[in-house]
Short mmCIF file of C-alpha atoms in Angstrom, two decimals:
data_model
loop_
_atom_site.label_atom_id
_atom_site.label_comp_id
_atom_site.label_asym_id
_atom_site.label_seq_id
_atom_site.Cartn_x
_atom_site.Cartn_y
_atom_site.Cartn_z
CA UNK L 1 -0.09 -0.03 -0.05
CA UNK L 2 1.39 3.43 -0.79
CA UNK L 3 2.42 5.79 2.11
CA UNK L 4 -0.52 8.21 1.24
CA UNK L 5 -3.18 5.48 1.58
CA UNK L 6 -1.52 3.92 4.61
CA UNK L 7 -1.78 7.26 6.42
CA UNK L 8 -5.41 7.70 5.48
CA UNK L 9 -5.92 4.12 6.68
CA UNK L 10 -4.23 4.86 10.05
CA UNK L 11 -6.37 8.06 10.58
CA UNK L 12 -9.61 6.14 9.76
CA UNK L 13 -8.52 3.33 12.05
CA UNK L 14 -7.76 5.83 14.89
CA UNK L 15 -11.18 7.51 14.21
CA UNK L 16 -13.00 4.10 14.47
CA UNK L 17 -11.06 3.03 17.60
CA UNK L 18 -11.42 6.30 19.43
CA UNK L 19 -14.97 6.53 18.34
CA UNK L 20 -16.67 9.68 19.17
CA UNK L 21 -15.55 12.17 16.70
CA UNK L 22 -17.82 11.33 13.75
CA UNK L 23 -20.65 10.65 15.92
CA UNK L 24 -20.22 13.81 17.83
CA UNK L 25 -20.03 15.96 14.66
CA UNK L 26 -23.31 14.24 13.37
CA UNK L 27 -25.20 14.44 16.61
CA UNK L 28 -24.18 18.08 16.94
CA UNK L 29 -25.45 18.73 13.45
CA UNK L 30 -28.82 17.05 14.06
CA UNK L 31 -29.51 18.57 17.53
CA UNK L 32 -28.57 22.09 16.38
CA UNK L 33 -30.80 21.87 13.36
CA UNK L 34 -33.66 20.39 15.43
CA UNK L 35 -33.34 23.35 17.90
CA UNK L 36 -34.38 25.93 15.18
CA UNK L 37 -38.11 24.79 14.99
CA UNK L 38 -38.20 25.35 18.73
CA UNK L 39 -36.66 28.77 18.45
CA UNK L 40 -38.48 30.25 15.35
CA UNK L 41 -41.77 28.28 15.55
CA UNK L 42 -42.83 25.40 13.75
CA UNK L 43 -44.63 27.09 10.72
CA UNK L 44 -43.67 25.13 7.58
CA UNK L 45 -43.58 28.30 5.40
CA UNK L 46 -41.04 29.95 7.72
CA UNK L 47 -38.88 26.80 8.09
CA UNK L 48 -38.89 26.21 4.38
CA UNK L 49 -37.79 29.79 3.72
CA UNK L 50 -34.70 29.30 6.01
CA UNK L 51 -34.01 25.67 5.66
CA UNK L 52 -30.96 26.04 3.36
CA UNK L 53 -29.38 28.66 5.52
CA UNK L 54 -29.84 26.67 8.83
CA UNK L 55 -28.35 23.41 7.31
CA UNK L 56 -25.37 25.13 5.82
CA UNK L 57 -24.47 27.21 8.88
CA UNK L 58 -24.96 24.26 11.26
CA UNK L 59 -22.83 22.16 8.92
CA UNK L 60 -19.99 24.71 9.16
CA UNK L 61 -20.19 24.91 12.98
CA UNK L 62 -20.19 20.96 13.18
CA UNK L 63 -17.21 20.76 10.95
CA UNK L 64 -15.35 23.19 13.02
CA UNK L 65 -15.94 21.03 16.06
CA UNK L 66 -13.59 18.28 15.00
CA UNK L 67 -10.83 20.41 13.50
CA UNK L 68 -8.85 21.02 16.65
CA UNK L 69 -7.83 17.45 16.98
CA UNK L 70 -6.68 17.15 13.36
CA UNK L 71 -3.11 17.43 14.15
CA UNK L 72 -3.05 18.22 17.82
CA UNK L 73 -2.82 14.45 19.06
CA UNK L 74 0.00 13.75 16.56
CA UNK L 75 1.74 16.88 17.80
CA UNK L 76 1.47 15.96 21.37
CA UNK L 77 2.56 12.26 21.21
CA UNK L 78 5.52 12.94 18.78
CA UNK L 79 3.99 11.37 15.83
CA UNK L 80 3.97 14.54 13.88
CA UNK L 81 7.70 14.96 14.29
CA UNK L 82 8.21 11.34 13.14
CA UNK L 83 5.70 11.86 10.24
CA UNK L 84 7.66 14.99 9.15
CA UNK L 85 10.88 13.09 8.76
CA UNK L 86 9.28 10.55 6.50
CA UNK L 87 10.13 10.28 2.83
CA UNK L 88 6.50 11.11 1.89
CA UNK L 89 6.45 15.15 1.58
CA UNK L 90 4.44 16.77 4.49
CA UNK L 91 2.34 18.39 1.91
CA UNK L 92 1.00 15.04 0.72
CA UNK L 93 0.54 13.95 4.37
CA UNK L 94 -1.62 17.08 4.93
CA UNK L 95 -3.72 16.08 1.93
CA UNK L 96 -4.08 12.49 3.24
CA UNK L 97 -5.08 13.72 6.75
CA UNK L 98 -7.71 16.06 5.06
CA UNK L 99 -9.12 13.13 3.12
CA UNK L 100 -9.38 11.14 6.25
CA UNK L 101 -10.94 13.98 8.03
CA UNK L 102 -13.59 14.36 5.36
CA UNK L 103 -14.40 10.72 5.31
CA UNK L 104 -15.02 10.89 8.96
CA UNK L 105 -16.83 14.10 9.19
CA UNK L 106 -17.84 15.78 6.03
CA UNK L 107 -19.29 12.59 4.36
CA UNK L 108 -21.53 11.75 7.34
CA UNK L 109 -22.80 15.38 7.32
CA UNK L 110 -23.53 15.16 3.54
CA UNK L 111 -25.43 11.91 4.15
CA UNK L 112 -27.48 13.28 7.00
CA UNK L 113 -28.31 16.54 5.29
CA UNK L 114 -31.28 15.38 3.32
CA UNK L 115 -32.98 13.87 6.40
CA UNK L 116 -32.69 17.29 8.14
CA UNK L 117 -33.86 19.03 5.02
CA UNK L 118 -37.01 16.89 5.31
CA UNK L 119 -37.44 17.99 8.93
CA UNK L 120 -37.31 21.58 7.75
CA UNK L 121 -39.70 21.15 4.87
CA UNK L 122 -36.99 22.06 2.21
CA UNK L 123 -38.67 22.35 -1.19
CA UNK L 124 -38.13 19.04 -3.01
CA UNK L 125 -36.46 20.83 -5.92
CA UNK L 126 -33.54 21.82 -3.63
CA UNK L 127 -32.42 18.36 -2.53
CA UNK L 128 -30.16 17.61 -5.49
CA UNK L 129 -28.39 20.97 -4.99
CA UNK L 130 -28.07 20.36 -1.26
CA UNK L 131 -26.41 16.99 -1.68
CA UNK L 132 -24.10 18.06 -4.47
CA UNK L 133 -23.28 21.28 -2.75
CA UNK L 134 -22.45 19.46 0.56
CA UNK L 135 -20.42 16.92 -1.37
CA UNK L 136 -18.31 19.68 -2.82
CA UNK L 137 -18.34 22.09 0.03
CA UNK L 138 -17.58 19.84 3.02
CA UNK L 139 -14.01 18.78 1.59
CA UNK L 140 -13.25 22.60 1.32
CA UNK L 141 -14.27 22.97 4.94
CA UNK L 142 -11.69 20.10 5.83
CA UNK L 143 -8.94 21.66 3.84
CA UNK L 144 -9.44 25.25 5.13
CA UNK L 145 -9.81 23.83 8.60
CA UNK L 146 -6.37 22.17 8.30
CA UNK L 147 -4.65 25.44 7.65
CA UNK L 148 -6.29 26.87 10.69
CA UNK L 149 -5.41 23.78 12.74
CA UNK L 150 -1.84 23.79 11.62
CA UNK L 151 -1.46 27.58 12.52
CA UNK L 152 -2.99 27.28 15.97
CA UNK L 153 -1.00 24.10 16.84
CA UNK L 154 0.50 24.50 20.33
CA UNK L 155 -1.33 27.78 20.97
CA UNK L 156 -3.26 28.28 24.38
CA UNK L 157 -6.98 28.01 23.79
CA UNK L 158 -6.37 26.99 20.13
CA UNK L 159 -9.99 25.96 19.60
CA UNK L 160 -11.31 29.46 20.09
CA UNK L 161 -8.56 30.95 17.97
CA UNK L 162 -9.21 28.34 15.33
CA UNK L 163 -12.84 29.10 15.11
CA UNK L 164 -11.97 32.91 14.71
CA UNK L 165 -9.45 32.10 12.08
CA UNK L 166 -11.53 29.59 10.08
CA UNK L 167 -15.08 30.89 10.08
CA UNK L 168 -14.49 33.98 7.95
CA UNK L 169 -12.66 31.63 5.56
CA UNK L 170 -15.92 29.51 5.30
CA UNK L 171 -18.04 32.27 4.07
CA UNK L 172 -17.68 31.70 0.35
CA UNK L 173 -18.62 28.06 0.82
CA UNK L 174 -21.67 29.17 2.73
CA UNK L 175 -22.78 31.85 0.11
CA UNK L 176 -22.41 29.39 -2.85
CA UNK L 177 -23.95 26.34 -1.11
CA UNK L 178 -27.01 28.16 -0.04
CA UNK L 179 -27.25 30.05 -3.35
CA UNK L 180 -27.08 26.69 -5.27
CA UNK L 181 -30.21 25.54 -3.30
CA UNK L 182 -32.19 28.75 -3.68
CA UNK L 183 -31.28 28.79 -7.40
CA UNK L 184 -32.62 25.42 -8.06
CA UNK L 185 -35.71 26.11 -6.07
CA UNK L 186 -36.28 29.28 -8.10
CA UNK L 187 -35.85 27.33 -11.16
CA UNK L 188 -32.72 28.95 -12.35
CA UNK L 189 -30.54 25.89 -12.10
CA UNK L 190 -27.65 25.29 -9.44
CA UNK L 191 -25.04 24.68 -12.10
CA UNK L 192 -22.95 27.95 -11.91
CA UNK L 193 -22.87 27.84 -8.10
CA UNK L 194 -21.83 24.22 -8.03
CA UNK L 195 -19.14 25.19 -10.51
CA UNK L 196 -17.85 27.81 -8.36
CA UNK L 197 -17.78 25.47 -5.49
CA UNK L 198 -15.86 22.96 -7.59
CA UNK L 199 -13.35 25.68 -8.48
CA UNK L 200 -12.96 26.51 -4.76
CA UNK L 201 -12.31 22.87 -4.00
CA UNK L 202 -9.69 22.57 -6.70
CA UNK L 203 -7.99 25.72 -5.57
CA UNK L 204 -8.05 24.62 -1.90
CA UNK L 205 -6.61 21.24 -2.54
CA UNK L 206 -3.73 22.91 -4.56
CA UNK L 207 -2.85 25.49 -2.07
CA UNK L 208 -3.88 24.24 1.46
CA UNK L 209 -1.21 21.45 1.65
CA UNK L 210 1.73 24.00 1.12
CA UNK L 211 0.25 26.48 3.55
CA UNK L 212 -0.62 23.84 6.34
CA UNK L 213 2.80 21.97 5.81
CA UNK L 214 4.56 25.29 6.19
CA UNK L 215 2.71 25.95 9.45
CA UNK L 216 3.29 22.46 10.80
CA UNK L 217 7.08 22.77 10.08
CA UNK L 218 7.14 26.07 12.02
CA UNK L 219 5.48 24.34 14.88
CA UNK L 220 7.95 21.50 14.93
CA UNK L 221 11.06 23.68 14.74
CA UNK Y 1 38.87 8.94 9.97
CA UNK Y 2 39.23 5.35 9.07
CA UNK Y 3 37.11 3.97 6.26
CA UNK Y 4 36.07 0.44 6.47
CA UNK Y 5 37.95 -1.41 3.65
CA UNK Y 6 35.00 -3.58 2.86
CA UNK Y 7 31.41 -2.54 2.97
CA UNK Y 8 28.29 -4.27 2.01
CA UNK Y 9 26.87 -1.25 0.04
CA UNK Y 10 29.76 0.21 -1.98
CA UNK Y 11 30.50 2.26 -4.15
CA UNK Y 12 29.11 5.27 -2.35
CA UNK Y 13 30.41 4.97 1.21
CA UNK Y 14 28.15 7.28 3.17
CA UNK Y 15 29.79 9.98 5.03
CA UNK Y 16 27.90 12.41 7.11
CA UNK Y 17 29.65 15.68 7.83
CA UNK Y 18 28.88 19.11 9.31
CA UNK Y 19 30.93 22.10 9.29
CA UNK Y 20 30.83 25.35 11.21
CA UNK Y 21 27.32 24.48 12.69
CA UNK Y 22 25.63 26.86 14.87
CA UNK Y 23 22.12 26.45 16.42
CA UNK Y 24 19.78 28.91 17.94
CA UNK Y 25 16.83 27.95 20.12
CA UNK Y 26 14.59 31.03 20.67
CA UNK Y 27 16.92 33.81 21.76
CA UNK Y 28 19.73 31.61 22.92
CA UNK Y 29 22.67 30.54 20.82
CA UNK Y 30 23.22 26.90 21.93
CA UNK Y 31 26.30 26.04 20.14
CA UNK Y 32 28.52 27.53 17.45
CA UNK Y 33 31.46 26.59 15.21
CA UNK Y 34 30.78 22.81 15.53
CA UNK Y 35 32.37 20.29 13.10
CA UNK Y 36 31.68 16.64 13.03
CA UNK Y 37 32.24 13.77 10.61
CA UNK Y 38 30.62 10.41 10.75
CA UNK Y 39 32.25 7.89 8.26
CA UNK Y 40 30.55 4.70 6.97
CA UNK Y 41 30.15 2.22 9.86
CA UNK Y 42 30.92 5.10 12.13
CA UNK Y 43 29.37 6.03 15.44
CA UNK Y 44 29.38 9.39 17.03
CA UNK Y 45 28.40 9.81 20.80
CA UNK Y 46 27.22 13.18 21.81
CA UNK Y 47 28.00 13.95 25.43
CA UNK Y 48 27.69 17.15 27.58
CA UNK Y 49 25.48 18.42 30.57
CA UNK Y 50 21.77 18.92 30.22
CA UNK Y 51 21.02 21.87 27.97
CA UNK Y 52 24.25 21.80 26.18
CA UNK Y 53 22.54 21.18 22.89
CA UNK Y 54 22.70 17.43 22.32
CA UNK Y 55 19.07 17.17 21.29
CA UNK Y 56 19.45 20.46 19.31
CA UNK Y 57 22.31 18.97 17.21
CA UNK Y 58 20.40 15.86 16.55
CA UNK Y 59 17.44 17.85 15.30
CA UNK Y 60 19.73 19.95 13.18
CA UNK Y 61 21.20 16.71 11.79
CA UNK Y 62 17.73 15.30 11.04
CA UNK Y 63 16.64 18.58 9.44
CA UNK Y 64 13.87 19.36 11.78
CA UNK Y 65 15.56 22.56 12.88
CA UNK Y 66 17.47 24.61 10.27
CA UNK Y 67 20.97 25.50 11.51
CA UNK Y 68 21.71 29.27 12.23
CA UNK Y 69 24.97 28.74 10.32
CA UNK Y 70 26.98 26.07 8.80
CA UNK Y 71 26.65 23.30 6.23
CA UNK Y 72 25.56 19.63 6.57
CA UNK Y 73 26.51 17.17 3.81
CA UNK Y 74 26.01 13.60 3.03
CA UNK Y 75 28.80 12.16 0.78
CA UNK Y 76 29.78 15.87 0.05
CA UNK Y 77 26.28 16.78 -1.16
CA UNK Y 78 24.72 19.56 0.94
CA UNK Y 79 21.45 18.35 2.55
CA UNK Y 80 19.73 21.55 1.60
CA UNK Y 81 19.81 20.47 -2.02
CA UNK Y 82 17.83 17.40 -1.43
CA UNK Y 83 15.94 17.29 1.96
CA UNK Y 84 13.69 14.59 0.79
CA UNK Y 85 16.55 12.23 0.15
CA UNK Y 86 17.90 12.91 3.55
CA UNK Y 87 14.57 12.11 5.15
CA UNK Y 88 14.57 8.74 3.21
CA UNK Y 89 17.98 7.81 4.69
CA UNK Y 90 17.61 8.62 8.30
CA UNK Y 91 15.83 7.29 11.31
CA UNK Y 92 15.36 9.82 14.11
CA UNK Y 93 14.26 8.50 17.52
CA UNK Y 94 13.49 11.46 19.76
CA UNK Y 95 12.30 11.59 23.34
CA UNK Y 96 8.78 10.87 22.52
CA UNK Y 97 7.82 7.39 21.29
CA UNK Y 98 5.28 8.40 18.70
CA UNK Y 99 2.85 5.73 19.63
CA UNK Y 100 -1.03 5.66 19.42
CA UNK Y 101 -2.79 4.37 22.59
CA UNK Y 102 -5.55 2.59 20.55
CA UNK Y 103 -3.29 0.95 18.07
CA UNK Y 104 -1.65 -2.36 18.82
CA UNK Y 105 2.13 -2.73 19.04
CA UNK Y 106 2.22 -4.78 15.74
CA UNK Y 107 -0.11 -2.25 14.05
CA UNK Y 108 1.92 0.58 15.20
CA UNK Y 109 5.15 -0.69 13.91
CA UNK Y 110 3.58 -1.90 10.80
CA UNK Y 111 2.52 1.63 10.09
CA UNK Y 112 5.91 3.20 10.68
CA UNK Y 113 7.70 0.60 8.57
CA UNK Y 114 4.92 0.83 5.77
CA UNK Y 115 5.47 4.47 5.54
CA UNK Y 116 9.04 3.81 4.67
CA UNK Y 117 8.21 1.20 2.19
CA UNK Y 118 7.60 -1.81 4.37
CA UNK Y 119 9.81 -4.18 6.33
CA UNK Y 120 9.85 -7.28 8.58
CA UNK Y 121 7.69 -6.10 11.53
CA UNK Y 122 7.56 -9.49 13.28
CA UNK Y 123 11.30 -9.86 13.24
CA UNK Y 124 11.73 -6.24 14.43
CA UNK Y 125 9.39 -7.02 17.43
CA UNK Y 126 11.20 -10.22 18.21
CA UNK Y 127 14.57 -8.36 18.18
CA UNK Y 128 13.42 -6.22 20.97
CA UNK Y 129 11.59 -8.92 22.91
CA UNK Y 130 8.07 -7.59 22.05
CA UNK Y 131 6.74 -10.62 20.24
CA UNK Y 132 4.44 -11.36 23.16
CA UNK Y 133 3.25 -7.80 23.45
CA UNK Y 134 2.48 -7.46 19.65
CA UNK Y 135 -1.24 -7.84 19.83
CA UNK Y 136 -1.76 -5.43 22.83
CA UNK Y 137 -2.72 -1.79 22.39
CA UNK Y 138 0.03 0.55 23.10
CA UNK Y 139 -1.76 2.13 26.07
CA UNK Y 140 -1.20 -1.26 27.95
CA UNK Y 141 2.55 -1.13 27.41
CA UNK Y 142 5.04 -0.08 30.12
CA UNK Y 143 7.27 2.86 29.60
CA UNK Y 144 10.20 0.44 28.72
CA UNK Y 145 8.14 -1.49 26.33
CA UNK Y 146 7.09 1.73 24.59
CA UNK Y 147 10.62 2.69 24.29
CA UNK Y 148 11.55 -0.59 22.76
CA UNK Y 149 8.66 -0.43 20.40
CA UNK Y 150 9.93 3.01 19.28
CA UNK Y 151 13.46 1.55 18.78
CA UNK Y 152 12.14 -1.37 16.89
CA UNK Y 153 11.34 1.15 14.06
CA UNK Y 154 15.13 1.30 13.47
CA UNK Y 155 15.31 -2.43 12.38
CA UNK Y 156 11.85 -2.77 10.95
CA UNK Y 157 12.74 -0.59 7.93
CA UNK Y 158 16.42 -0.16 6.86
CA UNK Y 159 18.02 3.36 6.78
CA UNK Y 160 21.71 4.15 6.62
CA UNK Y 161 21.56 6.88 9.40
CA UNK Y 162 20.37 6.60 12.82
CA UNK Y 163 19.96 9.61 14.94
CA UNK Y 164 19.03 8.57 18.48
CA UNK Y 165 18.25 11.01 21.32
CA UNK Y 166 19.13 9.31 24.59
CA UNK Y 167 17.95 6.04 23.32
CA UNK Y 168 18.57 4.02 26.52
CA UNK Y 169 16.30 6.07 28.70
CA UNK Y 170 13.90 3.81 30.40
CA UNK Y 171 15.50 0.56 29.04
CA UNK Y 172 16.54 -2.33 31.24
CA UNK Y 173 19.94 -3.95 30.77
CA UNK Y 174 18.54 -6.58 28.41
CA UNK Y 175 16.96 -4.07 26.16
CA UNK Y 176 20.07 -1.92 26.18
CA UNK Y 177 22.05 -4.99 25.09
CA UNK Y 178 19.47 -5.70 22.33
CA UNK Y 179 19.94 -1.92 21.24
CA UNK Y 180 23.73 -2.27 21.24
CA UNK Y 181 23.41 -5.50 19.14
CA UNK Y 182 21.18 -3.77 16.58
CA UNK Y 183 23.56 -0.78 16.42
CA UNK Y 184 26.63 -3.12 16.04
CA UNK Y 185 24.76 -4.99 13.27
CA UNK Y 186 23.70 -1.72 11.56
CA UNK Y 187 27.37 -0.60 11.60
CA UNK Y 188 28.51 -4.00 10.12
CA UNK Y 189 26.32 -3.11 7.16
CA UNK Y 190 28.01 0.32 6.71
CA UNK Y 191 25.36 2.41 8.49
CA UNK Y 192 26.07 5.43 10.67
CA UNK Y 193 24.97 6.09 14.17
CA UNK Y 194 24.83 9.39 15.94
CA UNK Y 195 23.51 9.28 19.63
CA UNK Y 196 23.35 11.17 22.67
CA UNK Y 197 23.74 9.53 26.05
CA UNK Y 198 24.39 10.06 29.68
CA UNK Y 199 25.21 6.50 30.48
CA UNK Y 200 28.49 4.94 29.27
CA UNK Y 201 27.56 2.59 26.32
CA UNK Y 202 29.48 -0.26 24.66
CA UNK Y 203 30.37 1.13 21.32
CA UNK Y 204 33.69 -0.04 20.05
CA UNK Y 205 35.47 2.51 17.90
CA UNK Y 206 32.99 5.26 18.55
CA UNK Y 207 33.99 8.90 18.28
CA UNK Y 208 32.98 11.16 21.07
CA UNK Y 209 31.80 14.90 20.69
CA UNK Y 210 31.52 17.09 23.90
CA UNK Y 211 28.90 19.74 23.17
CA UNK Y 212 30.33 21.81 26.12
CA UNK Y 213 33.33 22.64 23.94
CA UNK Y 214 31.00 24.54 21.55
CA UNK Y 215 29.23 26.68 23.91
CA UNK Y 216 29.23 30.25 22.66
CA UNK Y 217 30.70 32.88 25.15
CA UNK Y 218 27.79 35.17 25.09
CA UNK Y 219 25.35 32.34 24.71
CA UNK Y 220 24.04 32.22 28.17
CA UNK Y 221 23.28 36.06 28.43
CA UNK Y 222 19.57 35.47 27.07
#
């Protein structure tokens, strides 16, 4: 097995054994979305109007939850130092860890989203755009989060700092994710918005590994 | 420096050298003007009081910390020119054991060996007396066993340069002997070892480098 896939497999195995992380993220996602009908009232028209926004904002916050541990445990037990001395460049290792992170958090969020959309009476025309948007958008959340997680490594109260750093960067994903749903409900077609999300994903996968690896090297020095 | 006349992996006899090295940690200059040379099959023992820069020198040698000044070279080729090739040729065992509590000893060693292209995990575990511990998660291992497992990475996948930071900490006499045997076998195959230690170790023909000799005069001010 190549070193790249081996690292993904290790992170997945750690996530399985330690449990918690994926389940926690999904549980947070569901619970928070369920809170909204209690807060704003159960009128279907109102919920239908704000469903896309609620789901996307909550997904962003849920993705944030698991980011802090992305490099933290490897940093603390010395694994990160050993990883950085492997022949596989740190940039590829960052990418591998993002893939594993997405499989553990982003993918379950994407799969749960339509159920929550049902709960909020999302217009049936929006489901396709919701699923596709989540599938394209959640990997961007993992990638951008990796930069934040690498930069805040070793900082005190890194979790809060991480949120402040990463949330503003998530805004484009939120805008185009919600716009895709609104557009397809309005009959305009979600294609342009999904294409922009795709472009953002390509851009992030190309740039993030370099930025995060540089930050990790700084932390290890 | 005596080159071994016959080596198992000629023609390039590895030769690890550093010239005029200086290292800064934070505001403090830890050492300066340091030269070293480790020939093929050579061993270099770093000695010196706590804080004299043994770990810092090993980190510089591994490429974890860039040196403040000076040049590191392998076979005359500067490391800066190809850091990836340097990472491929070295094993660095620092103070932390880099073990995951939830993975078994065999899985853990299999991972680290696999990341370097694979190796004989079972033999490496046996060599450090860990065969019986192989199926157990690392969280159930004792401190000494964890140390042995970290050191088993050395023999699980081959690399010509070993950088060991106080490798015998926490080891019993049996494990220390196993480590010394592994180092001797590694040197027989033409490999280099640089290690720091406070305990006298049985390393025939090893050169010794005292870090206290390279302490900069103004270095302790900050």
